[in-house]
Coordinates of C-alpha atoms in Angstrom, one line a residue:
M1 CA 30.7 181.9 91.5
L2 CA 28.2 182.2 93.4
P3 CA 28.0 179.8 96.3
V4 CA 23.8 179.1 97.7
H5 CA 23.2 176.5 100.9
G6 CA 20.3 174.5 100.6
S7 CA 17.0 174.6 98.6
A8 CA 17.6 178.8 98.1
S9 CA 19.5 177.3 94.8
N10 CA 16.7 177.0 93.1
S11 CA 15.2 179.9 93.4
F12 CA 19.3 181.6 90.8
N13 CA 19.2 181.8 87.2
A14 CA 21.5 179.0 85.9
K15 CA 23.3 181.1 83.9
D16 CA 24.3 183.5 86.4
L17 CA 25.3 180.2 89.4
C18 CA 28.5 179.5 88.0
L19 CA 29.6 175.7 89.4
D20 CA 33.0 174.9 90.5
A21 CA 33.9 172.9 93.7
V22 CA 33.0 175.0 96.2
S23 CA 29.3 175.5 94.8
L24 CA 28.6 171.6 94.0
V25 CA 29.6 170.6 98.3
K26 CA 27.3 173.7 98.9
T27 CA 24.8 173.6 96.8
K28 CA 21.6 171.3 96.8
L29 CA 21.5 169.6 94.1
S30 CA 18.2 168.6 91.5
N31 CA 17.9 167.3 88.0
E32 CA 15.7 170.3 87.2
L33 CA 18.9 172.8 88.5
L34 CA 21.1 170.3 86.7
F35 CA 19.3 170.1 83.6
K36 CA 19.4 174.0 83.1
F37 CA 22.5 174.0 83.5
C38 CA 22.9 171.8 80.9
V39 CA 21.1 173.7 78.3
S40 CA 21.8 176.8 79.2
G41 CA 25.5 176.3 78.4
S42 CA 26.9 177.2 81.8
L43 CA 29.0 174.1 82.2
R44 CA 31.0 175.8 79.7
A45 CA 33.0 177.9 81.8
S46 CA 32.0 175.0 85.1
S47 CA 35.3 173.1 86.5
C48 CA 32.4 170.5 87.5
R49 CA 31.2 169.4 84.3
S50 CA 32.4 165.7 84.6
V51 CA 30.6 165.6 87.9
V52 CA 27.1 166.7 86.3
W53 CA 27.8 164.2 83.3
R54 CA 28.5 161.6 86.7
I55 CA 25.3 162.1 89.0
L56 CA 22.8 162.0 85.2
L57 CA 24.6 158.9 84.3
R58 CA 23.8 157.6 87.7
C59 CA 27.6 156.9 88.4
L60 CA 26.5 159.4 91.4
P61 CA 24.4 160.0 93.4
Y62 CA 22.5 163.5 94.4
D63 CA 23.4 163.7 97.3
Q64 CA 27.1 164.3 98.4
S65 CA 27.3 162.7 101.5
E66 CA 26.9 159.0 99.5
W67 CA 29.6 160.2 97.0
E68 CA 32.5 158.5 98.2
S69 CA 31.4 155.4 99.6
V70 CA 29.6 155.4 95.7
L71 CA 33.4 156.5 94.2
L72 CA 35.0 153.9 96.7
R73 CA 32.6 150.4 95.4
N74 CA 33.0 151.5 91.4
R75 CA 36.2 152.1 92.0
Q76 CA 37.4 149.1 93.7
S77 CA 35.1 147.1 91.3
Y78 CA 37.5 148.3 88.3
G79 CA 40.1 147.7 89.9
G80 CA 39.3 144.0 90.5
L81 CA 38.4 144.0 86.7
K82 CA 41.9 145.8 85.9
K83 CA 43.0 142.3 87.1
K84 CA 41.0 140.2 85.6
N85 CA 41.6 140.8 82.2
I86 CA 44.3 142.7 82.0
T87 CA 47.6 140.2 82.1
D88 CA 50.9 140.4 82.6
P89 CA 52.9 137.9 83.1
H90 CA 55.6 139.1 85.3
D91 CA 53.4 140.6 87.6
E92 CA 54.1 138.7 91.5
R93 CA 51.0 137.6 91.8
F94 CA 51.9 134.9 88.7
S95 CA 54.3 132.0 90.2
Q96 CA 57.4 132.9 88.2
D97 CA 59.3 129.0 88.1
P98 CA 60.5 129.1 84.3
Q99 CA 58.2 125.3 84.1
L100 CA 55.1 127.3 84.6
N101 CA 55.9 130.9 83.3
N102 CA 57.2 130.4 80.4
P103 CA 56.0 131.3 76.8
L104 CA 56.5 128.4 75.7
A105 CA 55.2 126.0 78.7
P106 CA 51.9 124.1 77.8
I107 CA 50.8 124.4 80.6
E108 CA 46.9 125.8 80.3
Q109 CA 47.4 127.8 83.8
N110 CA 50.5 129.7 81.6
P111 CA 49.4 133.5 82.2
W112 CA 51.2 134.1 78.5
H113 CA 48.7 132.1 77.0
K114 CA 45.8 134.8 77.9
Y115 CA 48.1 137.7 76.6
F116 CA 48.8 136.3 73.6
A117 CA 45.0 135.7 73.7
D118 CA 44.5 139.5 73.8
S119 CA 48.3 141.2 71.6
D120 CA 45.5 140.8 68.4
L121 CA 42.6 142.8 69.9
R122 CA 45.1 144.9 72.1
D123 CA 46.7 146.3 68.4
I124 CA 43.4 146.9 67.0
I125 CA 42.5 149.2 69.5
S126 CA 45.9 151.2 70.8
K127 CA 45.8 151.7 67.0
D128 CA 42.6 153.5 66.9
V129 CA 43.9 155.7 70.3
S130 CA 47.0 156.9 68.2
R131 CA 44.6 158.2 65.9
T132 CA 42.1 159.8 69.0
F133 CA 42.0 163.7 68.1
P134 CA 45.6 163.9 66.8
E135 CA 45.4 168.0 67.3
I136 CA 45.3 167.7 70.9
E137 CA 48.1 167.6 73.1
F138 CA 46.3 166.0 75.7
F139 CA 45.5 162.6 73.8
Q140 CA 49.5 162.5 72.8
S141 CA 50.4 161.4 76.2
A142 CA 51.4 157.4 76.1
H143 CA 50.0 157.7 79.5
I144 CA 46.8 159.1 77.9
R145 CA 47.4 156.0 75.5
K146 CA 47.9 153.5 77.6
M147 CA 44.5 154.5 79.9
M148 CA 42.9 154.2 77.2
S149 CA 43.9 150.9 76.4
D150 CA 43.6 149.5 78.5
I151 CA 40.0 151.1 79.6
L152 CA 38.3 149.7 75.7
L153 CA 39.9 146.1 76.0
I154 CA 38.3 145.6 79.7
Y155 CA 35.6 146.8 78.0
A156 CA 35.1 144.7 75.2
K157 CA 36.5 141.5 77.2
E158 CA 33.6 142.4 80.3
N159 CA 31.0 143.3 77.1
S160 CA 31.5 139.8 74.9
F161 CA 28.0 140.4 73.6
V162 CA 29.4 143.8 71.4
M163 CA 33.4 143.3 72.4
Y164 CA 34.9 146.1 70.8
K165 CA 33.7 148.5 67.8
Q166 CA 36.0 150.9 65.8
G167 CA 34.1 154.6 66.9
M168 CA 33.9 153.3 71.3
H169 CA 37.8 154.8 71.7
E170 CA 36.0 158.5 70.1
I171 CA 33.5 157.8 72.2
L172 CA 35.8 157.6 75.6
A173 CA 38.4 160.4 74.5
P174 CA 36.3 163.5 75.8
I175 CA 34.6 161.6 78.7
M176 CA 38.8 161.2 79.4
F177 CA 39.1 165.0 78.7
V178 CA 36.6 166.1 80.5
I179 CA 37.5 164.5 83.6
F180 CA 41.0 165.7 83.3
S181 CA 40.2 168.9 83.1
D182 CA 38.4 169.0 86.3
L183 CA 41.0 167.6 88.5
E184 CA 43.5 169.8 86.8
A185 CA 41.0 172.6 87.5
F186 CA 40.4 171.7 91.3
E187 CA 44.8 171.6 91.8
H188 CA 44.9 175.0 90.5
S189 CA 41.7 176.1 93.5
L190 CA 43.5 174.1 96.2
E191 CA 46.7 176.3 95.2
R192 CA 45.0 179.8 95.3
G193 CA 43.0 178.7 98.9
E194 CA 40.2 179.0 96.7
T195 CA 38.5 175.1 99.3
S196 CA 39.1 177.9 102.2
S197 CA 35.2 177.9 103.1
L198 CA 34.7 173.7 103.0
T199 CA 34.4 172.3 106.3
S200 CA 37.3 169.7 106.8
S201 CA 34.1 166.8 105.5
E202 CA 33.3 168.8 102.6
E203 CA 37.1 168.7 101.7
R204 CA 37.9 166.0 101.9
I205 CA 34.8 164.7 99.6
L206 CA 36.1 166.9 97.0
R207 CA 39.5 165.7 97.4
F208 CA 38.2 162.1 97.6
L209 CA 36.4 163.2 94.4
F210 CA 38.8 164.6 92.3
S211 CA 41.7 162.3 92.4
K212 CA 43.8 161.2 89.9
E213 CA 45.2 158.0 90.7
Y214 CA 41.8 157.1 90.1
L215 CA 41.2 158.3 87.1
E216 CA 41.6 155.3 84.8
H217 CA 38.7 153.7 87.3
D218 CA 36.2 157.0 87.1
C219 CA 36.8 156.8 83.2
Y220 CA 36.1 153.7 82.7
N221 CA 32.4 153.9 85.5
V222 CA 31.5 157.1 82.6
F223 CA 32.4 155.1 79.5
S224 CA 30.4 152.0 80.8
E225 CA 27.4 153.9 81.5
L226 CA 26.6 156.3 78.4
M227 CA 27.3 153.1 76.0
L228 CA 24.4 151.7 78.0
D229 CA 22.5 153.7 75.5
I230 CA 24.5 153.5 72.4
V231 CA 25.5 150.1 72.2
K232 CA 23.0 149.0 70.0
W233 CA 24.5 151.1 67.5
Y234 CA 27.6 149.8 67.5
E235 CA 25.5 145.6 68.1
D236 CA 26.2 143.2 64.9
S237 CA 23.2 142.8 62.4
G238 CA 22.9 139.1 63.3
H239 CA 22.9 136.9 60.3
S240 CA 19.3 136.5 59.7
P241 CA 18.0 134.3 56.8
V242 CA 17.6 136.6 53.7
P243 CA 14.1 136.1 52.5
R244 CA 13.0 133.6 49.2
N245 CA 11.3 136.5 47.3
E246 CA 14.1 139.3 48.3
N247 CA 15.1 141.1 45.9
P248 CA 18.8 140.6 45.9
Y249 CA 19.3 144.0 44.1
M250 CA 17.4 145.8 46.4
R251 CA 19.0 149.7 47.8
L252 CA 20.2 149.7 50.8
Q253 CA 17.8 152.1 52.2
D254 CA 14.7 150.2 50.6
A255 CA 16.2 146.8 52.6
A256 CA 14.3 145.6 56.0
P257 CA 16.5 147.0 58.9
T258 CA 18.5 144.7 60.0
S259 CA 20.0 146.5 63.3
R260 CA 18.4 148.9 65.5
L261 CA 20.9 151.3 64.1
M262 CA 19.7 150.4 60.3
S263 CA 16.1 151.2 61.7
D264 CA 17.0 154.3 63.3
L265 CA 18.6 155.8 60.8
N266 CA 14.9 155.1 59.1
S267 CA 13.5 156.7 61.1
I268 CA 15.6 159.3 61.0
G269 CA 14.8 160.1 57.2
K270 CA 11.0 159.7 57.7
L271 CA 11.8 162.6 60.2
L272 CA 13.8 164.7 57.6
E273 CA 10.5 164.0 55.3
E274 CA 7.8 165.4 58.6
I275 CA 9.7 168.6 59.3
D276 CA 11.8 169.2 55.4
P277 CA 10.6 167.5 52.5
T278 CA 11.7 169.6 50.1
L279 CA 15.2 168.4 51.8
S280 CA 14.0 164.5 51.8
R281 CA 13.5 164.9 48.5
H282 CA 16.2 165.9 47.1
L283 CA 18.5 163.8 48.8
K284 CA 15.9 161.3 47.9
S285 CA 16.6 162.4 44.3
L286 CA 20.0 161.8 44.5
D287 CA 20.6 158.6 46.3
I288 CA 21.4 160.0 49.4
P289 CA 19.9 157.9 51.7
P290 CA 20.7 158.5 56.0
Q291 CA 22.2 155.2 55.1
L292 CA 25.1 156.7 53.8
Y293 CA 26.7 159.1 55.6
G294 CA 24.4 158.7 59.6
I295 CA 26.1 155.4 60.1
R296 CA 29.8 157.8 61.6
W297 CA 27.6 160.6 63.1
L298 CA 25.5 157.9 65.3
R299 CA 28.6 155.6 66.4
L300 CA 30.3 158.7 68.1
L301 CA 28.1 160.9 68.9
F302 CA 28.5 163.4 66.5
G303 CA 32.5 163.5 67.4
R304 CA 33.3 164.1 64.0
E305 CA 31.2 166.6 63.0
L306 CA 31.5 169.7 65.6
P307 CA 34.5 170.9 67.2
L308 CA 35.5 169.6 70.8
N309 CA 33.8 172.5 72.0
D310 CA 30.9 172.1 70.5
L311 CA 30.8 168.5 71.6
L312 CA 31.1 169.0 75.0
Y313 CA 28.2 171.8 74.7
L314 CA 26.3 169.3 72.8
W315 CA 26.9 166.5 75.1
D316 CA 25.4 167.8 78.3
V317 CA 22.2 168.6 76.4
L318 CA 22.0 164.9 75.5
L319 CA 23.1 163.6 79.0
A320 CA 20.2 165.5 80.5
D321 CA 17.7 164.4 78.3
R322 CA 17.9 160.7 78.5
P323 CA 16.8 159.0 77.1
M324 CA 18.7 160.2 74.6
A325 CA 17.4 158.3 71.6
P326 CA 14.6 161.1 70.5
L327 CA 17.3 163.8 70.5
V328 CA 19.9 162.4 69.1
Q329 CA 17.4 161.7 66.0
C330 CA 16.3 165.4 66.3
I331 CA 20.1 166.9 66.4
F332 CA 20.7 164.8 63.3
V333 CA 17.5 166.4 61.4
S334 CA 18.5 169.4 62.8
M335 CA 22.1 169.2 61.1
L336 CA 20.6 168.6 57.6
V337 CA 18.0 171.4 58.2
Q338 CA 21.3 173.8 59.0
I339 CA 22.9 173.1 56.0
R340 CA 20.1 173.1 53.6
H341 CA 20.9 175.9 51.5
L342 CA 24.4 174.0 51.0
L343 CA 22.5 171.1 49.9
L344 CA 19.3 171.7 48.0
P345 CA 21.5 174.0 44.8
S346 CA 24.7 170.6 45.4
D347 CA 24.6 167.4 43.0
Y348 CA 25.1 164.3 44.6
G349 CA 29.1 164.7 44.9
G350 CA 29.0 168.2 46.3
C351 CA 26.2 166.9 49.0
L352 CA 27.9 163.9 50.2
Q353 CA 31.3 166.7 51.0
Y354 CA 29.0 168.5 52.9
L355 CA 27.5 165.6 54.9
M356 CA 31.2 164.1 55.1
R357 CA 33.0 166.9 55.8
Y358 CA 30.2 168.9 58.0
P359 CA 30.8 172.3 58.3
P360 CA 31.5 174.5 61.3
I361 CA 28.1 175.5 62.7
A362 CA 28.3 180.4 64.2
D363 CA 26.0 179.9 66.9
M364 CA 26.0 177.0 69.0
D365 CA 22.8 178.1 71.2
S366 CA 20.2 178.2 67.9
F367 CA 21.0 174.4 66.6
V368 CA 20.8 173.4 70.2
Q369 CA 17.6 174.8 70.6
L370 CA 16.0 173.9 66.9
A371 CA 17.1 170.2 67.5
R372 CA 15.0 170.5 71.2
H373 CA 11.8 172.6 68.8
Y374 CA 11.8 169.5 67.1
R375 CA 12.0 167.0 70.4
N376 CA 8.6 169.3 71.8
P377 CA 8.0 171.9 69.5
K378 CA 4.7 172.7 71.4
K379 CA 7.0 174.0 74.2
I380 CA 10.3 174.8 72.7
A381 CA 10.3 177.8 70.1
R382 CA 11.6 177.6 66.8
P383 CA 15.0 180.3 66.9
N384 CA 15.3 182.4 64.2
M385 CA 18.1 180.7 62.5
G386 CA 20.1 182.0 59.5
E387 CA 23.1 180.7 57.2
N388 CA 24.4 179.4 60.5
N389 CA 27.3 177.5 59.3
F390 CA 31.0 178.3 58.0
S391 CA 30.6 176.6 54.7
H392 CA 33.9 177.3 52.9
L393 CA 35.7 175.9 56.9
T394 CA 36.2 172.5 58.0
V395 CA 36.1 171.0 61.6
A396 CA 39.7 170.8 61.1
G397 CA 40.2 174.2 60.0
K398 CA 41.0 173.7 56.8
N399 CA 39.6 174.6 53.0
H400 CA 36.0 173.1 52.9
P401 CA 36.6 170.8 49.7
N402 CA 33.4 172.3 47.8
L403 CA 35.2 176.0 48.2
E404 CA 36.7 175.4 45.4
T405 CA 35.2 172.9 43.5
R406 CA 31.2 174.1 43.4
G407 CA 32.0 178.1 44.2
H408 CA 30.5 179.5 41.3
L409 CA 28.0 176.8 41.4
L410 CA 25.7 178.7 43.3
R411 CA 26.2 182.3 41.6
R412 CA 25.9 181.3 38.1
N413 CA 23.4 181.2 35.7
V414 CA 21.5 178.5 34.0
E415 CA 23.0 180.2 30.1
D416 CA 26.2 180.2 31.1
S417 CA 26.3 176.6 31.4
P418 CA 28.2 174.3 29.6
P419 CA 26.8 172.2 26.0
T420 CA 25.8 169.2 27.8
V421 CA 28.2 166.0 27.4
L422 CA 26.3 163.7 26.9
A423 CA 25.2 163.4 23.0
R424 CA 22.4 160.9 23.4
P425 CA 20.2 160.1 26.1
V426 CA 21.1 156.3 28.3
G427 CA 20.1 154.8 30.8
N428 CA 19.3 155.0 34.0
A429 CA 19.7 158.8 33.3
S430 CA 19.5 159.5 38.0
V431 CA 23.0 157.4 37.7
F432 CA 24.4 159.8 34.7
A433 CA 22.8 163.4 35.5
K434 CA 25.1 162.9 38.3
V435 CA 28.0 162.2 36.7
K436 CA 27.5 165.0 34.0
N437 CA 26.3 167.3 37.1
T438 CA 29.6 167.0 38.5
I439 CA 31.5 167.2 34.8
R440 CA 29.6 170.8 34.9
D441 CA 31.2 171.8 38.4
R442 CA 34.6 171.3 37.3
S443 CA 34.6 173.0 34.1
N444 CA 32.6 175.8 35.4
S445 CA 35.3 176.6 38.0
A446 CA 38.5 175.3 36.7
S447 CA 41.0 178.0 37.2
V448 CA 41.1 180.4 34.1
P449 CA 43.7 182.8 34.1
S450 CA 43.2 187.1 34.8
T451 CA 43.6 189.0 31.7
P452 CA 44.7 192.9 32.0
L453 CA 41.0 195.4 32.2
S454 CA 42.5 196.6 28.9
S455 CA 42.3 193.5 26.6
R456 CA 38.7 192.6 28.5
R457 CA 37.0 195.8 26.5
N458 CA 38.4 194.1 23.1
K459 CA 36.1 191.1 23.4
P460 CA 33.1 191.4 23.6
N461 CA 32.6 187.9 24.2
L462 CA 33.4 188.5 28.8
K463 CA 30.3 189.3 30.3
V464 CA 32.0 191.4 32.9
S465 CA 30.4 192.9 36.3
T466 CA 30.6 194.3 39.9
K467 CA 30.2 190.9 41.7
E468 CA 32.6 188.8 39.1
V469 CA 33.5 187.2 35.8
V470 CA 31.8 184.5 33.6
V471 CA 34.2 183.1 31.1
P472 CA 33.3 181.4 28.4
K473 CA 34.3 177.6 27.5
S474 CA 38.0 178.1 26.5
D475 CA 41.2 175.6 25.7
A476 CA 42.3 175.1 29.4
W477 CA 39.3 173.3 30.9
G478 CA 38.0 172.3 27.6
K479 CA 40.4 169.1 27.6
E480 CA 39.3 168.1 30.4
I481 CA 35.7 167.9 29.3
Q482 CA 36.7 166.2 26.2
L483 CA 38.2 163.7 29.1
M484 CA 35.6 163.5 31.2
E485 CA 33.5 162.3 28.5
E486 CA 35.7 159.9 27.3
Q487 CA 35.5 159.2 31.3
V488 CA 30.8 159.6 31.0
S489 CA 31.4 157.0 27.8
C490 CA 33.6 153.8 29.5
L491 CA 31.3 154.2 32.3
Q492 CA 28.5 154.0 29.9
T493 CA 29.8 150.7 27.7
R494 CA 30.9 149.0 31.6
L495 CA 27.4 149.8 32.6
N496 CA 26.1 148.2 29.6
E497 CA 27.6 145.0 30.3
R498 CA 26.7 144.8 34.1
D499 CA 23.4 145.0 33.1
L500 CA 23.9 142.4 30.7
V501 CA 25.6 140.1 32.8
C502 CA 21.8 141.1 35.4
S503 CA 19.9 139.9 32.3
E504 CA 21.1 136.8 31.7
A505 CA 21.3 135.7 35.1
A506 CA 18.2 136.6 36.3
R507 CA 17.1 134.9 33.1
A508 CA 18.7 131.5 33.9
I509 CA 17.4 132.2 38.3
E510 CA 14.3 132.0 36.6
N511 CA 15.2 128.7 35.0
C512 CA 16.2 127.0 37.8
A513 CA 13.7 127.8 40.0
R514 CA 11.3 126.5 37.3
D515 CA 13.0 123.1 38.0
L516 CA 12.4 123.4 41.6
S517 CA 8.9 123.7 41.2
K518 CA 8.9 120.5 39.3
G519 CA 10.4 118.3 42.2
L520 CA 13.9 117.0 41.9
A521 CA 15.7 114.2 41.9
P522 CA 18.9 113.9 44.5
E523 CA 21.4 113.8 41.6
K524 CA 19.3 116.7 39.7
A525 CA 19.0 119.2 42.6
E526 CA 23.1 119.1 43.6
S527 CA 23.9 120.1 39.5
L528 CA 20.7 122.8 40.3
A529 CA 23.3 124.3 43.3
I530 CA 26.0 123.9 40.7
R531 CA 25.0 126.1 38.6
L532 CA 23.0 128.4 41.3
R533 CA 26.7 129.0 42.7
E534 CA 28.0 129.6 39.0
I535 CA 25.8 132.3 38.6
S536 CA 27.0 134.3 42.1
R537 CA 30.7 133.5 41.7
T538 CA 29.9 135.5 38.2
L539 CA 28.0 138.2 40.0
T540 CA 30.6 139.0 42.8
M541 CA 33.8 138.3 40.4
S542 CA 32.4 140.8 38.5
S543 CA 31.9 143.3 41.4
V544 CA 35.3 143.1 42.1
S545 CA 36.2 142.7 38.7
E546 CA 34.5 146.8 38.4
H547 CA 35.4 147.9 42.3
N548 CA 39.6 147.3 41.1
G549 CA 39.6 149.9 38.2
E550 CA 38.8 147.0 35.8
G551 CA 36.3 146.1 32.8
L552 CA 33.9 143.1 33.6
Q553 CA 36.9 140.3 33.3
I554 CA 34.7 137.4 33.6
S555 CA 36.9 135.4 31.6
A556 CA 38.7 134.4 34.7
N557 CA 35.6 132.6 36.1
P558 CA 33.0 131.5 32.8
L559 CA 28.8 132.1 33.9
V560 CA 27.4 128.8 32.6
M561 CA 23.9 129.9 31.6
T562 CA 21.2 127.2 31.0
I563 CA 18.2 127.1 29.0
E564 CA 17.4 123.6 29.0
R565 CA 17.8 121.9 32.2
G566 CA 20.9 120.5 31.8
R567 CA 22.2 122.2 28.8
E568 CA 25.1 124.6 28.9
V569 CA 25.0 127.5 26.3
K570 CA 28.5 129.3 25.0
T571 CA 30.5 130.4 27.7
A572 CA 32.8 133.4 28.0
Q573 CA 35.3 130.9 27.6
D574 CA 34.3 130.4 23.8
V575 CA 34.3 134.1 23.1
R576 CA 38.1 135.0 22.0
P577 CA 39.1 139.3 22.3
E578 CA 39.6 140.3 18.5
E579 CA 41.6 143.1 20.0
P580 CA 43.8 143.8 23.3
P581 CA 41.8 146.1 25.7
K582 CA 41.7 149.2 24.3
V583 CA 43.1 152.4 27.5
L584 CA 41.3 155.7 26.4
R585 CA 44.2 158.0 28.4
A586 CA 47.7 156.5 29.7
N587 CA 47.1 158.3 32.8
N588 CA 43.2 156.6 34.1
E589 CA 42.9 154.2 35.2
M590 CA 39.5 154.2 35.5
I591 CA 39.8 153.8 31.8
Q592 CA 40.4 150.2 30.8
F593 CA 38.9 147.4 29.8
N594 CA 37.5 145.5 26.8
K595 CA 34.6 145.1 26.0
N596 CA 35.0 141.9 23.0
T597 CA 35.7 139.5 26.0
F598 CA 32.3 140.0 27.5
P599 CA 30.4 136.9 26.2
Q600 CA 27.3 136.9 23.6
M601 CA 24.9 135.1 25.4

């Protein structure tokens, strides 16, 4: 520790100054000094990280002499909010008259009415809180979970425009962890007598600042201030009317953004295209837009993609560079660039595995410098970045899913690939290219029993090298390829059925539009509305059937197509299946449908 007095603190390098409780109260704090602490990583070893966060979030002023009054005001404010929003019918402030305080009493002032009204919201919050950082013992405490639930409930009721959304509990958790850790560290410093050099007023300020009695109050204050920066990513998109000519089958990334979250994800996609066009084209070719995986990244501020220690350091940098949104976008792109060497050789499934289960970062300092370089490339140099991720692990410390299924893909030569399983060209080639590549990956990564070296020498078709052994297709996984060929054939049939439904629906909608352009009487307009509802219902039913693992069973809700106004054509009820549904494999739930049940319109 280097306790520094007055403005002399600015002459020290932030890395050389260990910010503890004593130096905190004796140092003249400034925005520039705190920025150096945050960016350099000095707060990793600090016992005052929570105080720095509160100052950067404007929960506390820079002047230490004002801390007591500000803390008292904030804590009293939270106490009032808790009395207002947390209803306990057994509290002494409510009348205990059984005629007034009774779960069955219909009286308006009955506190049980409000208690029951909040029960559903509290149940949702409690379920999320119980799943918070299950690997950390601190969050398994019933007392901590109760405080987190109360904070989130009060925030939801005080901010009715956003209410509670899943993910907010993972924003609150690091805040509570940091504040509690600093409280514990201050207690230890008192026990060791490290505060003996403080004056009585300085010690009083610190005791009031690091008070466990107000842990919940201070956590709510920091959480509500941090949510001001990221609440835009939790707001509902609203129910804006769909433009008349908008394509209902438009992809998510091609549609106009309906919320600020979607707008920011679109901006991130454009930023990636500027910084790394090759990676951007690869993800686009696989139809993997930022909207597919980035909602969680933004809403949780990368809380699921980083271990807690690295996450806290990243939040140090984010809070020091406010507003956070520009730097958050640069961090988002940096995470993609970090694993570009893993994404570029991967297929659709492999890329999603890396994006949904991000591999841990080896050098967090270089990663942060890369993000800050993208934020301000003229002032901050780009670091020398190599392969900076443990690609064989997940953040939870388990083997990465791509380790077994795609480990050999990166080292495999093209001539060693198994033959293409699709014998004929199919429609929507980009979709089936993903299926085909996945089949190839599985077939090449299948385990092969070890063979004695002597027996290998007698088999000339084996290629033996010092690095790896490339084995031709064997019976062990040849049967699996046959099964997958059946899967692909089934998917192609199902896709053809869906295309037929869509083409017929489009033709019927065009007929309805032609009728509308001519002008209709009220009774004919009602008939037209019924026809449009039938089209919508049929498309919905076919989508639900596919999601349930079935074929397109539209006979339960037939589509009434019309070629001329007022005349019905053949429906699914007129078509009777000639044979029961064919099941290709008994253990394959995906393949169970009957193509003959589809109406020929």
